[in-house]
CSV table of N, CA, C and O in Angstrom, one decimal:
chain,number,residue,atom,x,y,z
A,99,UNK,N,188.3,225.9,100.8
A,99,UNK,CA,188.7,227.1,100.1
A,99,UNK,C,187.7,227.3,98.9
A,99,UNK,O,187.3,226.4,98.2
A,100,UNK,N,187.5,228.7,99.0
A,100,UNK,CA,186.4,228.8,97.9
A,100,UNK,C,187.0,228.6,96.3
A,100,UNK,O,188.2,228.8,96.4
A,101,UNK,N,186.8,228.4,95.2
A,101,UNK,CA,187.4,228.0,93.9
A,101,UNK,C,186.5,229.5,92.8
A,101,UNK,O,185.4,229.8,93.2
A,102,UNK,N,186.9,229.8,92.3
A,102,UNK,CA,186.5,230.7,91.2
A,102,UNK,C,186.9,230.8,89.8
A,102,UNK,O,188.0,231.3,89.5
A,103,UNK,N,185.9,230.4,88.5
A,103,UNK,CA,186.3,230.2,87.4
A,103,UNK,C,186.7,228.9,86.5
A,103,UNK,O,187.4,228.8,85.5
A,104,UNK,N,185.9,227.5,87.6
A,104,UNK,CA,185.6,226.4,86.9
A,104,UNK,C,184.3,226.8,86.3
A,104,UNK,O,183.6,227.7,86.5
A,105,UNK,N,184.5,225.4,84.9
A,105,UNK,CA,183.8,225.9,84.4
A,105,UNK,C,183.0,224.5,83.7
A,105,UNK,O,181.9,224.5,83.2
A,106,UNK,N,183.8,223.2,83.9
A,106,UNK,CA,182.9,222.3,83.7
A,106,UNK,C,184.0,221.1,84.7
A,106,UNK,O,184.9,221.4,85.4
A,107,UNK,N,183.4,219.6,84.3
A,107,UNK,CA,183.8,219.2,85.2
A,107,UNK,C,185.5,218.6,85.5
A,107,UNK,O,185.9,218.0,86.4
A,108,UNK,N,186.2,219.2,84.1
A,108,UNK,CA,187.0,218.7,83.4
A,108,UNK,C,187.7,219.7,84.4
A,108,UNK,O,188.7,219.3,85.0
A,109,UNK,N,187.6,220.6,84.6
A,109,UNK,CA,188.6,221.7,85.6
A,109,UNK,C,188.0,221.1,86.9
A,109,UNK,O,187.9,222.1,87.6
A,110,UNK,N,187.7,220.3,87.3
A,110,UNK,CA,187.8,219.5,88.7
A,110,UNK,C,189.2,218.6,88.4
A,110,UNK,O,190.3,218.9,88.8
A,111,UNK,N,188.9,217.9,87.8
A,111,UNK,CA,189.8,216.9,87.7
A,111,UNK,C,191.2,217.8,87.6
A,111,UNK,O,192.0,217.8,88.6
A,112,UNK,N,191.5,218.4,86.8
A,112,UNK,CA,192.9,219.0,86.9
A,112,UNK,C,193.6,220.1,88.3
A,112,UNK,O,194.8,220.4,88.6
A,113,UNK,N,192.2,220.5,88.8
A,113,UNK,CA,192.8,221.4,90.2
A,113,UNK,C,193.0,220.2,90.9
A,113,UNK,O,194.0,220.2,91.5
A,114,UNK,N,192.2,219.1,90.9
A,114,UNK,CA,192.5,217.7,91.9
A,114,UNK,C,194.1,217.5,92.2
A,114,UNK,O,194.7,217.5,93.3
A,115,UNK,N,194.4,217.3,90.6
A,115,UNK,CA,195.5,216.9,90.6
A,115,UNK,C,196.7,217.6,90.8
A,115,UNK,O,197.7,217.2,91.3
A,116,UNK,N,196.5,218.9,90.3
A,116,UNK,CA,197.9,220.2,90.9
A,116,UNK,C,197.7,219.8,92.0
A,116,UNK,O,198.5,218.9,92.3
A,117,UNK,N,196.6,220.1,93.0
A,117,UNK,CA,196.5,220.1,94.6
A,117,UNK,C,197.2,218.7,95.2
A,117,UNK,O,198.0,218.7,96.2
A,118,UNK,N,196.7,217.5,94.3
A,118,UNK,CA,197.3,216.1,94.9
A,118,UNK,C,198.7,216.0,94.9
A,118,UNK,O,199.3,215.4,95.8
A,119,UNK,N,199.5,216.8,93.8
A,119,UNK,CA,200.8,216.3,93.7
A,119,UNK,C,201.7,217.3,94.5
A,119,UNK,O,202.9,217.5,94.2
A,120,UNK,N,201.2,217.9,95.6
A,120,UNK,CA,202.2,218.9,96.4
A,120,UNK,C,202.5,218.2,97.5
A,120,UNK,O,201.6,217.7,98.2
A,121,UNK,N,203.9,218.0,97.8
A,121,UNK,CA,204.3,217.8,99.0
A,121,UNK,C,203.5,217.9,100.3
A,121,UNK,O,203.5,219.0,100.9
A,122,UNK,N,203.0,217.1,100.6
A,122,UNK,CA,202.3,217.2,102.3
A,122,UNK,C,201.1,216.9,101.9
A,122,UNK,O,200.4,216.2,102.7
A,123,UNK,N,200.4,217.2,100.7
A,123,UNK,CA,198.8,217.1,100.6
A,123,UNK,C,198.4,215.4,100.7
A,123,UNK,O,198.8,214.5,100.0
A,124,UNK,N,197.6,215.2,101.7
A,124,UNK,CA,196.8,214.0,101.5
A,124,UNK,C,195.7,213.6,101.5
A,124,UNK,O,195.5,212.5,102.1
A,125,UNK,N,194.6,214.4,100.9
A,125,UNK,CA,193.4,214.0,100.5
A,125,UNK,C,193.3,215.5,100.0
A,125,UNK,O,193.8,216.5,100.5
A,126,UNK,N,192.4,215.3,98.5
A,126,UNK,CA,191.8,216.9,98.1
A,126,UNK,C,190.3,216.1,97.3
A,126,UNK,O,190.3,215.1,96.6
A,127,UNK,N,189.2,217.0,97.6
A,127,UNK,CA,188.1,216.4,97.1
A,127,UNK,C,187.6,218.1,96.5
A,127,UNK,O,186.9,218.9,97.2
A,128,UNK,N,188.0,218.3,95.4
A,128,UNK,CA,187.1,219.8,94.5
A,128,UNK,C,186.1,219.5,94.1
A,128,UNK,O,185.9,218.8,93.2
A,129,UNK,N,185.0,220.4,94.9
A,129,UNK,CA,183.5,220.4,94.2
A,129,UNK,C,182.7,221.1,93.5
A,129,UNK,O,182.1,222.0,94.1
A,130,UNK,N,182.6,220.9,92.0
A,130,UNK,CA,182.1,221.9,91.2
A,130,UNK,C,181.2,222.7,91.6
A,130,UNK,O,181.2,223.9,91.7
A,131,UNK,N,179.9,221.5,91.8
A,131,UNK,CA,178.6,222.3,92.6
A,131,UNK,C,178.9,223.4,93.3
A,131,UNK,O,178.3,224.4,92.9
A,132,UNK,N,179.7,223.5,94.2
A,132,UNK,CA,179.4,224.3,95.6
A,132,UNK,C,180.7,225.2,95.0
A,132,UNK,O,180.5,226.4,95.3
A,133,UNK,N,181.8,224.9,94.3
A,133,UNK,CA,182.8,225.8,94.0
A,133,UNK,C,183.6,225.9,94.8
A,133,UNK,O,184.3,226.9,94.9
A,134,UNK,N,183.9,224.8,95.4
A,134,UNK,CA,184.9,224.9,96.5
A,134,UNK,C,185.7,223.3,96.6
A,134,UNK,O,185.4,222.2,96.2
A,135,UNK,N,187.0,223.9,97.6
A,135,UNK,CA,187.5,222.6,97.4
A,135,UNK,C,188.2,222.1,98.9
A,135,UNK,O,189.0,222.8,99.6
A,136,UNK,N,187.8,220.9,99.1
A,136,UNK,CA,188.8,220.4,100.9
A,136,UNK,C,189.8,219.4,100.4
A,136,UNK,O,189.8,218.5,99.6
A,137,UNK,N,191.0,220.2,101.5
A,137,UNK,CA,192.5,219.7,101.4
A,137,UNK,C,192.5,219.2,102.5
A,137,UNK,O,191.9,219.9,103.3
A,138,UNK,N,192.9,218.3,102.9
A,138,UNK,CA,193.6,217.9,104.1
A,138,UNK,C,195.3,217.7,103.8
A,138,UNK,O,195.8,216.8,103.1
A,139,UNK,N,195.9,218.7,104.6
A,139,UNK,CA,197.4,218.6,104.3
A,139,UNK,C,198.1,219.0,105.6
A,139,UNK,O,197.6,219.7,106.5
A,140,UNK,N,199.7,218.4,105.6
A,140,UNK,CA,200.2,218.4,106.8
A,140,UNK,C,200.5,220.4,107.1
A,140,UNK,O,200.7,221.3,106.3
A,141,UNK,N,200.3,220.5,108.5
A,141,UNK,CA,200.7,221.9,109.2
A,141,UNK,C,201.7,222.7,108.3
A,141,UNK,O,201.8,223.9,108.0
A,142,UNK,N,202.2,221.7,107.9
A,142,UNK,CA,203.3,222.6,107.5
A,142,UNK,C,203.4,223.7,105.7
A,142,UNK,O,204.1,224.8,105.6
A,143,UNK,N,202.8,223.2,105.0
A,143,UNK,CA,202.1,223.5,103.9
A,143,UNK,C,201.4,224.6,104.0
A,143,UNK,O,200.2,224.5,104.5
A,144,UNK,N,202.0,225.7,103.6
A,144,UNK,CA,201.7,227.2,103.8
A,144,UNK,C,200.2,227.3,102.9
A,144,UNK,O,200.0,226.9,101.7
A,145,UNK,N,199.5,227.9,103.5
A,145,UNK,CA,198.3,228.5,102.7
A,145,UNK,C,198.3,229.1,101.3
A,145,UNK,O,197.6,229.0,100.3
A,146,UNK,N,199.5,229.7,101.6
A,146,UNK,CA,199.7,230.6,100.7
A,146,UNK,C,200.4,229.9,99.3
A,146,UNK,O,200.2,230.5,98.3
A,147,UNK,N,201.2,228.4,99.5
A,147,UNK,CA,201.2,227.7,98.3
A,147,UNK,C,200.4,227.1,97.5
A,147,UNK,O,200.4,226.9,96.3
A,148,UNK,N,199.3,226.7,98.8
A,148,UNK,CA,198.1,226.1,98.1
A,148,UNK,C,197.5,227.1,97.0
A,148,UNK,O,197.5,226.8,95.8
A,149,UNK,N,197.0,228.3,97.3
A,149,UNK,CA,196.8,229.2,96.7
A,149,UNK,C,197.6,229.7,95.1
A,149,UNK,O,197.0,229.8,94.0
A,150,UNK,N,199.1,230.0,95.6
A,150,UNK,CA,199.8,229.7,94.0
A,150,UNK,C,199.3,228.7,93.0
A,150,UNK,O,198.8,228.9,91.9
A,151,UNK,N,199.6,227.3,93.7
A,151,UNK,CA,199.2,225.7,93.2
A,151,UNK,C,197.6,226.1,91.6
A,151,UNK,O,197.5,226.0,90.4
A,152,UNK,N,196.5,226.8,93.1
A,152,UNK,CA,195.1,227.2,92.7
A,152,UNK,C,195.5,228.4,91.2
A,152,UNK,O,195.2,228.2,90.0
A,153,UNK,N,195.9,229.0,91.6
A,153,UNK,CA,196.4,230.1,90.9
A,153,UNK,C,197.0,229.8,89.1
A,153,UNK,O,196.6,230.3,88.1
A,154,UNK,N,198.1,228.9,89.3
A,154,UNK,CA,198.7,228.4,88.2
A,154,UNK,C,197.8,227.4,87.5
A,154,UNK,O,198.2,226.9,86.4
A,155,UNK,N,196.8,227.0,87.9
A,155,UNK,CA,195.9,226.0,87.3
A,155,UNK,C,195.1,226.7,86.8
A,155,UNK,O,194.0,226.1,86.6
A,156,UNK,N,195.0,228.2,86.2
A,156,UNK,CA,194.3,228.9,86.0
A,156,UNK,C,193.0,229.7,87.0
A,156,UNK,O,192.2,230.7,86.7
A,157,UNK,N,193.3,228.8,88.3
A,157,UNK,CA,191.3,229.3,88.9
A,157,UNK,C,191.7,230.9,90.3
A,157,UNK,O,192.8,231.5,90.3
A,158,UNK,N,191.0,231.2,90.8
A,158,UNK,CA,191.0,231.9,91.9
A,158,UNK,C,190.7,231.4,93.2
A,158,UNK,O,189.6,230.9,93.3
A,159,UNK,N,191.4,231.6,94.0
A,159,UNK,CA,191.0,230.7,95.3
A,159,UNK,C,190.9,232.4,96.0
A,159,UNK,O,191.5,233.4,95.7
A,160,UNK,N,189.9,232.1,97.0
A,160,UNK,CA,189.2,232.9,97.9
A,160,UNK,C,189.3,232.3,99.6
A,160,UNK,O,188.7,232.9,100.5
């Protein structure tokens, strides 16, 4: 998913961690460079929370 509105590398580490502590997620690697971030999470884990998750950490997911 694309990420929008990091800004150094200190907002990696904190989207990591919203993303790490949701139910089902088990692996998230956010990459500043490229502005994007991979989740591996169970089926069940709606898109659309990950997104909120993105959202309340301040950033824009695309």
């Amino acid at each position: 998913m694309r990420i929008v509105g990091m800004s150094c590398r200190k907002c990696v580490a904190g989207l990591e961690g919203a993303l790490a502590a949701l139910p089902g997620v088990h692996r998230v690697t956010v990459h500043f460079e490229h502005g994007d971030a991979e989740i591996e999470h169970d089926a069940a884990l709606a898109r659309e929370r990950l997104l909120e998750t993105v959202e309340a950490a301040g950033y824009d997911a695309v």
